[in-house]
Short mmCIF file of C-alpha atoms and ligand atoms in Angstrom, two decimals:
data_model
loop_
_atom_site.label_atom_id
_atom_site.label_comp_id
_atom_site.label_asym_id
_atom_site.label_seq_id
_atom_site.Cartn_x
_atom_site.Cartn_y
_atom_site.Cartn_z
CA UNK A 1 157.83 89.22 69.10
CA UNK A 2 161.10 87.84 70.43
CA UNK A 3 160.71 85.61 73.49
CA UNK A 4 163.33 85.81 76.19
CA UNK A 5 163.80 82.43 77.89
CA UNK A 6 165.01 81.26 81.27
CA UNK A 7 168.41 79.58 81.44
CA UNK A 8 168.07 76.52 83.64
CA UNK A 9 170.33 73.46 83.76
CA UNK A 10 172.25 74.66 80.70
CA UNK A 11 169.14 75.04 78.54
CA UNK A 12 166.95 77.90 77.39
CA UNK A 13 163.47 77.08 78.64
CA UNK A 14 160.01 78.59 78.92
CA UNK A 15 158.71 79.57 82.37
CA UNK A 16 156.51 76.94 84.09
CA UNK A 17 153.54 79.31 83.88
CA UNK A 18 154.04 79.74 80.07
CA UNK A 19 153.16 83.37 80.81
CA UNK A 20 155.20 86.37 79.65
CA UNK A 21 155.42 90.05 80.55
CA UNK A 22 155.76 92.73 77.87
CA UNK A 23 159.30 94.05 77.71
CA UNK A 24 159.09 97.73 76.82
CA UNK A 25 161.56 99.85 74.88
CA UNK A 26 161.50 103.03 77.00
CA UNK A 27 162.54 105.20 74.06
CA UNK A 28 159.36 104.29 72.15
CA UNK A 29 157.01 103.22 74.95
CA UNK A 30 156.22 100.07 72.93
CA UNK A 31 156.66 96.39 73.81
CA UNK A 32 159.38 94.83 71.70
CA UNK A 33 160.01 91.47 73.36
CA UNK A 34 158.53 89.17 75.97
CA UNK A 35 160.05 88.42 79.36
CA UNK A 36 159.20 85.17 81.20
CA UNK A 37 156.79 85.60 84.09
CA UNK A 38 158.49 82.93 86.17
CA UNK A 39 157.57 81.82 89.67
CA UNK A 40 158.74 79.64 92.54
CA UNK A 41 158.52 76.49 90.38
CA UNK A 42 161.22 77.86 88.08
CA UNK A 43 163.34 78.92 91.04
CA UNK A 44 163.05 75.38 92.40
CA UNK A 45 164.11 73.85 89.05
CA UNK A 46 167.03 76.27 88.93
CA UNK A 47 167.99 75.40 92.50
CA UNK A 48 167.89 71.66 91.74
CA UNK A 49 170.13 72.17 88.68
CA UNK A 50 172.58 74.33 90.65
CA UNK A 51 172.68 71.85 93.52
CA UNK A 52 173.43 68.97 91.13
CA UNK A 53 176.22 70.97 89.45
CA UNK A 54 177.88 72.10 92.67
CA UNK A 55 180.00 69.01 93.42
CA UNK A 56 181.87 69.11 90.10
CA UNK A 57 182.11 72.87 89.76
CA UNK A 58 183.37 73.49 93.30
CA UNK A 59 185.94 70.70 93.06
CA UNK A 60 187.19 71.72 89.65
CA UNK A 61 190.78 73.10 89.84
CA UNK A 62 190.52 76.88 89.89
CA UNK A 63 192.54 77.27 86.68
CA UNK A 64 189.93 75.20 84.82
CA UNK A 65 187.10 77.34 86.19
CA UNK A 66 189.14 80.37 85.27
CA UNK A 67 189.58 79.18 81.67
CA UNK A 68 185.84 78.73 81.15
CA UNK A 69 185.07 82.15 82.61
CA UNK A 70 187.79 83.80 80.52
CA UNK A 71 186.23 82.26 77.44
CA UNK A 72 182.89 83.74 78.45
CA UNK A 73 184.54 87.15 78.96
CA UNK A 74 186.12 86.93 75.50
CA UNK A 75 182.69 86.29 73.95
CA UNK A 76 181.32 89.42 75.64
CA UNK A 77 184.22 91.36 74.11
CA UNK A 78 183.52 89.81 70.70
CA UNK A 79 179.81 90.73 70.91
CA UNK A 80 180.39 94.12 72.56
CA UNK A 81 178.45 96.23 70.06
CA UNK A 82 175.58 93.77 69.75
CA UNK A 83 175.19 93.68 73.54
CA UNK A 84 175.56 97.48 73.76
CA UNK A 85 172.77 98.01 71.24
CA UNK A 86 170.52 95.57 73.11
CA UNK A 87 171.28 97.32 76.41
CA UNK A 88 170.50 100.71 74.93
CA UNK A 89 167.15 99.55 73.55
CA UNK A 90 166.22 97.70 76.74
CA UNK A 91 167.25 100.34 79.27
CA UNK A 92 167.10 103.66 77.39
CA UNK A 93 170.77 104.59 77.89
CA UNK A 94 172.79 106.14 75.05
CA UNK A 95 174.31 103.43 72.85
CA UNK A 96 177.83 104.92 73.12
CA UNK A 97 177.68 104.71 76.91
CA UNK A 98 176.96 100.99 76.79
CA UNK A 99 179.43 100.44 73.96
CA UNK A 100 182.35 102.28 75.54
CA UNK A 101 181.61 101.83 79.22
CA UNK A 102 179.18 99.29 80.46
CA UNK A 103 179.61 96.27 78.23
CA UNK A 104 183.42 96.49 78.37
CA UNK A 105 183.02 96.66 82.15
CA UNK A 106 180.84 93.52 82.12
CA UNK A 107 183.68 91.77 80.29
CA UNK A 108 186.20 93.15 82.81
CA UNK A 109 184.11 91.95 85.76
CA UNK A 110 184.32 88.37 84.56
CA UNK A 111 187.97 88.68 83.52
CA UNK A 112 188.89 90.25 86.86
CA UNK A 113 187.43 87.52 89.06
CA UNK A 114 188.46 84.69 86.71
CA UNK A 115 192.07 85.80 87.15
CA UNK A 116 191.74 86.82 90.84
CA UNK A 117 191.16 83.20 91.88
CA UNK A 118 194.49 82.30 90.30
CA UNK A 119 196.23 84.64 92.74
CA UNK A 120 194.24 84.13 95.90
CA UNK A 121 196.09 82.76 98.93
CA UNK A 122 194.36 82.28 102.25
CA UNK A 123 195.91 83.29 105.56
CA UNK A 124 198.01 81.44 108.10
CA UNK A 125 198.50 82.56 111.70
CA UNK A 126 201.51 81.13 113.46
CA UNK A 127 201.52 80.88 117.29
CA UNK A 128 205.29 80.84 117.57
CA UNK A 129 206.55 77.29 117.86
CA UNK A 130 203.35 76.11 119.56
CA UNK A 131 200.76 75.92 116.86
CA UNK A 132 199.80 76.96 113.37
CA UNK A 133 196.41 78.15 112.15
CA UNK A 134 195.43 78.16 108.53
CA UNK A 135 192.23 79.38 106.96
CA UNK A 136 190.39 77.33 104.40
CA UNK A 137 188.00 79.22 102.17
CA UNK A 138 185.36 77.05 100.56
CA UNK A 139 182.45 77.99 98.31
CA UNK A 140 179.11 78.40 100.06
CA UNK A 141 177.01 76.23 97.73
CA UNK A 142 174.05 77.57 95.79
CA UNK A 143 173.81 81.36 96.06
CA UNK A 144 171.22 83.87 94.84
CA UNK A 145 172.08 87.06 92.92
CA UNK A 146 169.46 89.76 92.33
CA UNK A 147 170.26 92.81 90.23
CA UNK A 148 168.51 96.06 89.19
CA UNK A 149 167.67 97.73 85.87
CA UNK A 150 170.00 100.73 85.75
CA UNK A 151 173.27 99.07 84.65
CA UNK A 152 171.87 95.67 83.71
CA UNK A 153 174.74 93.48 82.45
CA UNK A 154 177.39 95.47 84.32
CA UNK A 155 175.78 94.85 87.73
CA UNK A 156 174.63 91.32 86.88
CA UNK A 157 178.19 90.21 86.05
CA UNK A 158 179.61 92.14 89.04
CA UNK A 159 177.75 89.60 91.22
CA UNK A 160 177.81 86.36 89.31
CA UNK A 161 181.52 86.60 88.40
CA UNK A 162 182.92 86.36 91.96
CA UNK A 163 180.22 83.84 92.92
CA UNK A 164 181.09 81.50 90.05
CA UNK A 165 184.85 82.05 90.18
CA UNK A 166 184.98 80.96 93.82
CA UNK A 167 183.16 77.71 92.98
CA UNK A 168 179.54 78.48 93.87
CA UNK A 169 176.59 77.67 91.66
CA UNK A 170 174.18 80.52 91.08
CA UNK A 171 170.48 81.18 90.68
CA UNK A 172 170.23 84.74 89.39
CA UNK A 173 167.39 87.15 88.75
CA UNK A 174 167.90 90.21 86.58
CA UNK A 175 165.34 93.01 86.70
CA UNK A 176 162.30 92.21 84.55
CA UNK A 177 162.52 95.80 83.25
CA UNK A 178 165.85 95.01 81.53
CA UNK A 179 166.17 91.26 80.97
CA UNK A 180 167.66 91.24 77.45
CA UNK A 181 171.42 91.24 77.99
CA UNK A 182 171.21 88.63 80.77
CA UNK A 183 169.35 86.45 78.25
CA UNK A 184 172.07 87.08 75.67
CA UNK A 185 174.66 86.19 78.30
CA UNK A 186 172.96 82.85 78.85
CA UNK A 187 173.44 82.10 75.14
CA UNK A 188 177.13 82.98 75.52
CA UNK A 189 177.42 80.69 78.57
CA UNK A 190 176.19 77.80 76.45
CA UNK A 191 178.67 78.68 73.69
CA UNK A 192 181.52 78.98 76.22
CA UNK A 193 180.80 75.50 77.58
CA UNK A 194 179.86 76.56 81.09
CA UNK A 195 178.79 73.24 82.67
CA UNK A 196 175.03 72.91 82.93
CA UNK A 197 173.44 74.08 86.16
CA UNK A 198 176.42 76.19 87.24
CA UNK A 199 174.60 79.41 86.38
CA UNK A 200 170.83 79.60 86.15
CA UNK A 201 168.96 82.74 85.17
CA UNK A 202 165.29 83.00 86.13
CA UNK A 203 163.49 86.00 84.68
CA UNK A 204 160.42 87.58 86.19
CA UNK A 205 158.99 89.84 88.86
CA UNK A 206 160.68 90.67 92.15
CA UNK A 207 157.75 89.70 94.38
CA UNK A 208 157.51 86.29 92.64
CA UNK A 209 161.01 85.21 91.52
CA UNK A 210 163.10 87.45 93.79
CA UNK A 211 161.17 86.59 96.92
CA UNK A 212 161.15 82.84 96.06
CA UNK A 213 164.94 83.05 95.83
CA UNK A 214 165.29 84.93 99.11
CA UNK A 215 162.95 82.62 101.03
CA UNK A 216 164.37 79.39 99.54
CA UNK A 217 165.57 77.25 102.47
CA UNK A 218 168.64 75.90 100.72
CA UNK A 219 169.92 79.08 99.10
CA UNK A 220 172.06 80.31 101.95
CA UNK A 221 173.56 83.53 100.59
CA UNK A 222 171.95 86.41 98.72
CA UNK A 223 173.79 89.18 96.94
CA UNK A 224 171.35 91.99 96.15
CA UNK A 225 171.66 95.36 94.44
CA UNK A 226 168.57 97.55 94.30
CA UNK A 227 166.46 99.96 96.31
CA UNK A 228 166.71 100.39 100.08
CA UNK A 229 163.05 99.43 100.59
CA UNK A 230 163.51 96.13 98.75
CA UNK A 231 166.76 95.57 100.65
CA UNK A 232 164.89 95.95 103.94
CA UNK A 233 162.27 93.42 102.83
CA UNK A 234 165.00 90.96 101.81
CA UNK A 235 166.75 91.40 105.16
CA UNK A 236 163.45 90.86 106.98
CA UNK A 237 162.93 87.49 105.28
CA UNK A 238 166.55 86.35 105.16
CA UNK A 239 167.82 87.34 108.61
CA UNK A 240 165.79 84.79 110.62
CA UNK A 241 167.02 82.12 108.19
CA UNK A 242 170.64 83.19 109.00
CA UNK A 243 171.49 83.75 105.35
CA UNK A 244 174.64 85.56 104.39
CA UNK A 245 173.56 88.89 102.90
CA UNK A 246 175.28 91.48 100.75
CA UNK A 247 173.04 94.52 100.18
CA UNK A 248 174.01 97.34 97.80
CA UNK A 249 171.23 99.90 98.10
CA UNK A 250 170.21 103.44 97.30
CA UNK A 251 172.09 106.71 97.58
CA UNK A 252 171.67 110.50 97.72
CA UNK A 253 175.23 111.45 97.05
CA UNK A 254 176.74 114.84 97.87
CA UNK A 255 179.08 116.63 95.49
CA UNK A 256 181.12 119.17 97.48
CA UNK A 257 182.68 122.03 95.53
CA UNK A 258 185.18 124.17 97.43
CA UNK A 259 186.16 127.63 96.17
CA UNK A 260 189.75 126.47 95.63
CA UNK A 261 188.78 123.72 93.18
CA UNK A 262 189.98 123.40 89.60
CA UNK A 263 186.85 125.23 88.44
CA UNK A 264 186.49 124.01 84.85
CA UNK A 265 187.11 120.39 85.78
CA UNK A 266 184.68 120.61 88.70
CA UNK A 267 181.95 121.98 86.43
CA UNK A 268 182.47 119.43 83.64
CA UNK A 269 182.70 116.42 85.95
CA UNK A 270 179.73 117.59 87.99
CA UNK A 271 177.62 117.66 84.84
CA UNK A 272 178.80 114.12 84.09
CA UNK A 273 178.14 112.90 87.64
CA UNK A 274 174.66 114.48 87.55
CA UNK A 275 173.28 113.31 84.22
CA UNK A 276 175.20 110.25 82.99
CA UNK A 277 172.76 107.44 82.27
CA UNK A 278 169.88 109.91 82.90
CA UNK A 279 171.04 110.17 86.52
CA UNK A 280 170.15 106.50 86.97
CA UNK A 281 173.41 105.44 88.56
CA UNK A 282 173.51 104.82 92.29
CA UNK A 283 176.79 106.79 92.36
CA UNK A 284 175.48 109.94 90.66
CA UNK A 285 175.89 113.09 92.71
CA UNK A 286 172.41 114.52 93.19
CA UNK A 287 173.06 117.21 95.82
CA UNK A 288 175.69 119.73 94.77
CA UNK A 289 177.03 121.87 97.62
CA UNK A 290 179.01 124.92 96.48
CA UNK A 291 181.11 127.25 98.62
CA UNK A 292 179.26 130.55 98.71
CA UNK A 293 182.07 132.70 97.27
CA UNK A 294 181.86 130.84 93.94
CA UNK A 295 178.17 129.91 94.05
CA UNK A 296 176.94 132.31 91.36
CA UNK A 297 179.87 131.67 89.05
CA UNK A 298 179.53 127.89 89.43
CA UNK A 299 175.77 128.01 88.98
CA UNK A 300 176.05 129.95 85.73
CA UNK A 301 178.77 127.66 84.31
CA UNK A 302 177.00 124.49 85.45
CA UNK A 303 173.70 125.52 83.85
CA UNK A 304 175.51 126.48 80.61
CA UNK A 305 177.40 123.17 80.45
CA UNK A 306 174.25 121.18 81.27
CA UNK A 307 172.45 122.73 78.30
CA UNK A 308 174.82 120.71 76.10
CA UNK A 309 173.31 117.45 77.45
CA UNK A 310 171.13 116.72 74.46
CA UNK A 311 168.12 114.54 75.18
CA UNK A 312 167.41 112.21 72.30
CA UNK A 313 167.04 108.79 70.75
CA UNK A 314 169.40 106.53 72.72
CA UNK A 315 170.75 105.03 69.50
CA UNK A 316 171.82 108.40 68.04
CA UNK A 317 175.53 109.30 68.34
CA UNK A 318 174.94 112.83 69.63
CA UNK A 319 172.49 111.86 72.38
CA UNK A 320 173.82 112.56 75.85
CA UNK A 321 170.67 111.79 77.85
CA UNK A 322 168.45 108.90 76.78
CA UNK A 323 165.10 107.60 78.02
CA UNK A 324 164.08 106.92 81.61
CA UNK A 325 164.02 103.13 82.05
CA UNK A 326 160.29 102.61 82.64
CA UNK A 327 157.01 104.47 82.66
CA UNK A 328 156.63 103.95 86.37
CA UNK A 329 160.04 105.40 87.08
CA UNK A 330 159.42 108.27 84.61
CA UNK A 331 156.29 109.22 86.57
CA UNK A 332 158.13 108.94 89.87
CA UNK A 333 160.92 111.26 88.68
CA UNK A 334 158.39 113.80 87.36
CA UNK A 335 156.55 113.69 90.68
CA UNK A 336 159.76 114.81 92.41
CA UNK A 337 159.94 117.86 90.15
CA UNK A 338 156.42 118.78 91.33
CA UNK A 339 157.47 118.17 94.92
CA UNK A 340 160.55 120.40 94.50
CA UNK A 341 158.30 123.20 93.22
CA UNK A 342 155.94 122.77 96.18
CA UNK A 343 158.92 122.92 98.51
CA UNK A 344 159.91 126.29 97.05
CA UNK A 345 162.56 125.14 94.59
CA UNK A 346 163.59 127.44 91.79
CA UNK A 347 164.05 125.54 88.51
CA UNK A 348 167.17 126.81 86.74
CA UNK A 349 167.07 124.31 83.86
CA UNK A 350 164.66 121.64 82.63
CA UNK A 351 161.92 120.68 85.04
CA UNK A 352 159.76 118.96 82.43
CA UNK A 353 159.42 115.94 80.20
CA UNK A 354 160.76 116.10 76.66
CA UNK A 355 158.55 115.20 73.71
CA UNK A 356 160.54 113.85 70.81
CA UNK A 357 159.31 113.19 67.28
CA UNK A 358 158.84 110.09 65.17
CA UNK A 359 159.29 106.70 66.77
CA UNK A 360 160.22 108.37 70.07
CA UNK A 361 156.93 110.28 70.44
CA UNK A 362 155.78 108.01 73.27
CA UNK A 363 159.18 107.56 74.90
CA UNK A 364 159.97 108.48 78.49
CA UNK A 365 162.30 111.47 78.27
CA UNK A 366 163.03 114.07 80.96
CA UNK A 367 165.18 117.17 80.52
CA UNK A 368 168.28 117.52 82.73
CA UNK A 369 166.92 119.49 85.65
CA UNK A 370 168.74 121.84 88.01
CA UNK A 371 166.99 123.21 91.09
CA UNK A 372 168.15 125.71 93.72
CA UNK A 373 166.68 127.41 96.75
CA UNK A 374 165.76 124.26 98.63
CA UNK A 375 166.48 123.55 102.30
CA UNK A 376 169.01 120.74 102.77
CA UNK A 377 166.52 118.80 104.89
CA UNK A 378 163.50 118.99 102.55
CA UNK A 379 162.24 115.78 100.93
CA UNK A 380 163.69 116.63 97.52
CA UNK A 381 167.12 116.81 99.17
CA UNK A 382 166.66 113.76 101.37
CA UNK A 383 164.97 111.12 99.19
CA UNK A 384 166.56 109.23 96.33
CA UNK A 385 165.09 110.37 92.99
CA UNK A 386 167.39 108.39 90.67
CA UNK A 387 166.83 110.57 87.64
CA UNK A 388 168.32 113.60 85.84
CA UNK A 389 167.58 115.97 88.73
CA UNK A 390 170.13 117.80 90.86
CA UNK A 391 169.92 120.51 93.47
CA UNK A 392 172.40 123.33 94.13
CA UNK A 393 173.00 124.56 97.70
CA UNK A 394 175.54 127.13 98.93
CA UNK A 395 177.65 126.58 102.05
CA UNK A 396 179.89 128.77 104.22
CA UNK A 397 182.16 126.38 106.11
CA UNK A 398 183.50 122.83 106.15
CA UNK A 399 181.45 122.06 109.28
CA UNK A 400 178.26 123.24 107.61
CA UNK A 401 178.78 121.28 104.41
CA UNK A 402 179.66 118.11 106.31
CA UNK A 403 176.51 118.47 108.39
CA UNK A 404 174.38 118.86 105.23
CA UNK A 405 176.23 116.14 103.29
CA UNK A 406 175.81 113.66 106.16
CA UNK A 407 172.17 114.56 106.85
CA UNK A 408 170.45 111.83 104.78
CA UNK A 409 169.79 108.21 105.69
CA UNK A 410 172.13 107.23 102.84
CA UNK A 411 175.92 106.96 102.72
CA UNK A 412 177.01 105.56 99.39
CA UNK A 413 179.35 107.95 97.55
CA UNK A 414 180.70 111.50 97.76
CA UNK A 415 182.70 113.78 95.43
CA UNK A 416 185.03 116.43 96.82
CA UNK A 417 186.50 119.18 94.65
CA UNK A 418 189.45 121.12 96.10
CA UNK A 419 193.12 121.69 95.24
CA UNK A 420 193.96 121.72 98.97
CA UNK A 421 195.15 118.22 99.79
CA UNK A 422 194.87 118.64 103.56
CA UNK A 423 191.28 119.76 103.24
CA UNK A 424 190.50 116.91 100.85
CA UNK A 425 191.80 114.29 103.31
CA UNK A 426 190.09 115.97 106.26
CA UNK A 427 186.68 116.09 104.60
CA UNK A 428 187.05 112.59 103.12
CA UNK A 429 187.65 111.22 106.62
CA UNK A 430 184.55 112.92 108.02
CA UNK A 431 182.04 112.32 105.29
CA UNK A 432 179.81 109.32 105.99
CA UNK A 433 179.96 107.36 102.76
CA UNK A 434 181.55 104.14 101.62
CA UNK A 435 183.15 105.67 98.54
CA UNK A 436 184.84 109.08 98.24
CA UNK A 437 186.16 110.55 95.02
CA UNK A 438 188.51 113.53 95.20
CA UNK A 439 188.71 115.61 92.02
CA UNK A 440 187.16 112.82 89.93
CA UNK A 441 184.01 110.74 89.63
CA UNK A 442 183.40 107.07 88.87
CA UNK A 443 187.08 106.27 88.61
CA UNK A 444 186.96 102.59 89.52
CA UNK A 445 189.60 100.07 90.47
CA UNK A 446 187.90 96.69 90.77
CA UNK A 447 190.18 95.70 93.68
CA UNK A 448 188.77 98.37 96.01
CA UNK A 449 185.90 97.84 98.49
CA UNK A 450 182.63 98.98 96.96
CA UNK A 451 179.49 99.73 98.96
CA UNK A 452 177.70 102.09 101.27
CA UNK A 453 177.20 103.06 104.90
CA UNK A 454 173.91 103.59 106.73
CA UNK A 455 170.86 102.71 104.57
CA UNK A 456 173.01 102.45 101.43
CA UNK A 457 173.88 98.90 102.25
CA UNK A 458 175.40 96.14 104.26
CA UNK A 459 178.76 94.64 103.31
CA UNK A 460 181.10 95.48 100.46
CA UNK A 461 181.66 94.15 96.96
CA UNK A 462 184.81 94.23 94.84
CA UNK A 463 188.21 92.58 95.08
CA UNK A 464 188.83 90.29 98.04
CA UNK A 465 185.65 91.59 99.69
CA UNK A 466 183.56 89.77 97.10
CA UNK A 467 185.73 86.68 97.27
CA UNK A 468 185.33 86.62 101.04
CA UNK A 469 181.57 87.10 100.78
CA UNK A 470 181.15 84.16 98.44
CA UNK A 471 183.30 81.79 100.52
CA UNK A 472 183.08 80.30 104.01
CA UNK A 473 186.16 80.72 106.20
CA UNK A 474 187.22 77.73 108.25
CA UNK A 475 190.12 78.00 110.66
CA UNK A 476 192.21 74.87 111.21
CA UNK A 477 194.49 74.94 114.26
CA UNK A 478 197.35 72.42 114.53
CA UNK A 479 199.21 72.01 117.81
CA UNK A 480 202.87 71.37 117.16
P1 NDP B 1 164.45 97.39 93.20
O1 NDP B 1 164.83 97.28 94.63
O2 NDP B 1 163.07 97.74 92.85
O3 NDP B 1 164.77 96.03 92.43
C1 NDP B 1 166.03 95.41 92.41
C2 NDP B 1 165.84 93.94 92.09
O4 NDP B 1 165.15 93.30 93.15
C3 NDP B 1 165.00 93.70 90.84
O5 NDP B 1 165.48 92.57 90.17
C4 NDP B 1 163.62 93.47 91.45
O6 NDP B 1 162.73 92.80 90.60
C5 NDP B 1 163.98 92.65 92.66
N1 NDP B 1 162.96 92.62 93.70
C6 NDP B 1 161.89 93.45 93.88
N2 NDP B 1 161.17 93.06 94.95
C7 NDP B 1 161.79 91.98 95.48
C8 NDP B 1 161.54 91.14 96.61
N3 NDP B 1 160.50 91.32 97.41
N4 NDP B 1 162.40 90.13 96.85
C9 NDP B 1 163.47 89.94 96.07
N5 NDP B 1 163.75 90.68 94.98
C10 NDP B 1 162.93 91.70 94.68
O7 NDP B 1 165.51 98.41 92.56
P2 NDP B 1 165.48 98.99 91.11
O8 NDP B 1 165.53 97.86 90.12
O9 NDP B 1 164.40 100.00 91.04
O10 NDP B 1 166.92 99.69 91.04
C11 NDP B 1 167.16 100.99 91.44
C12 NDP B 1 167.74 101.02 92.83
O11 NDP B 1 168.96 100.30 92.86
C13 NDP B 1 168.09 102.42 93.28
O12 NDP B 1 167.65 102.61 94.61
C14 NDP B 1 169.61 102.45 93.22
O13 NDP B 1 170.21 103.36 94.11
C15 NDP B 1 169.95 101.05 93.57
N6 NDP B 1 171.28 100.70 93.11
C16 NDP B 1 172.27 100.56 94.04
C17 NDP B 1 173.57 100.29 93.64
C18 NDP B 1 174.66 100.09 94.63
O14 NDP B 1 175.70 99.57 94.25
N7 NDP B 1 174.50 100.47 95.89
C19 NDP B 1 173.90 100.20 92.21
C20 NDP B 1 172.77 100.35 91.33
C21 NDP B 1 171.51 100.60 91.78
P3 NDP B 1 161.68 93.68 89.75
O15 NDP B 1 162.50 94.40 88.74
O16 NDP B 1 160.77 92.70 89.17
O17 NDP B 1 161.01 94.60 90.72
#
């Protein structure tokens, strides 16, 4: 079986423990490769390598850093289909989704930040003729990046690209559920000539590798994407150490459909925002609120359109919904269907696992599931499920829908569907989420602030926000 290796000090190495964890293909339920079961010894080796590399990397002219990163981005583009296939097998997502969306986005992440540093200018603040202030922005040092399993290479590169571009050295931990493309990236880093120690990738379990990273005395900034519970644990450990923290956490996003929407578009995009990547995207809309006058019509069209979301082998061209990423998550998602039934939910579509034939007999497949008749404050409507499950709820007024939309502890993203521009702006201003899409979903400009309010996170990623996070500001004041 193929062995994934850590990437430390520019080399592919075994974990100190020499122990490995089975890496499962969720579409077959079978182990197909081995992921290092690393521990704090590997994190320490990675830290030492990063620390030794920092002086040269941080002092390198930014156009030289940019060139190396652009080369890395070009190798991702060259290997797009190979990486997409690996991502599909590792995570369960349809191949075409990785091929057309996620791997190209991983390339763009690196390209974007490699070029951003060529254009960055820090501020000056003049005090008339008396004095001049200028702001120096310097890299932090060795930073930690921890990423989840749902969009593996996409979210991994979204963190490491701004960290590296701004001159930091990185110790990174991908999710042990989906380690393959981060491993392949480490091979590309070697090929691209990334100086040794600049990026180190330590594979393994969160409570071992992740927590060793977070509690490491000398790693002074942590950029984390994952669940709210893990984010809280990271904050608990890191806050007393005064680490800089960026936390991108869970969501329970509302999708608000007004009666004056472009109906066909709202239906089609709502299906996409509900079931893309099996609903395992933090930005998926999982609570659909529909103005009562079009509730029945929308429900019928939404159920009809959702029936086209074929569940199947992730590598097949006509598959729209692949496998759930892990057995544990599969069981968690199914348990929420049981909960919804107990809470009085009426299942309009799906509501069960899907048993496929052949090599996929033991895979983790769940049918796109649509549920109505649930109170907005019940657990099914308040807790993050992170699977192909959505609820439909009617509303009568703007005030009512805002109250329901804002009722969870989360505040990541929101979709609003209306052709009335005034209403769109009004609701967008009042909804408590870091990202609002009007008449679209997942339309991303990498320059915009990305992140959530309330328990969906602390801080923002993207554009200058990421560059600011990964640098220290120092004001220099000169008296004239
Ligand atoms: P987890 O919080 O379980 O894990 C995220 C990462 O943290 C993994 O690499 C995990 O390792 C690691 N980890 C686990 N425990 C610790 C610890 N004690 N210290 C340090 N690191 C640790 O999230 P999931 O992987 O389950 O990802 C799904 C979650 O991510 C959802 O809640 C989703 O909403 C959120 N998410 C948020 C996004 C955003 O931008 N706001 C984007 C994408 C996802 P291991 O895998 O070994 O457990």
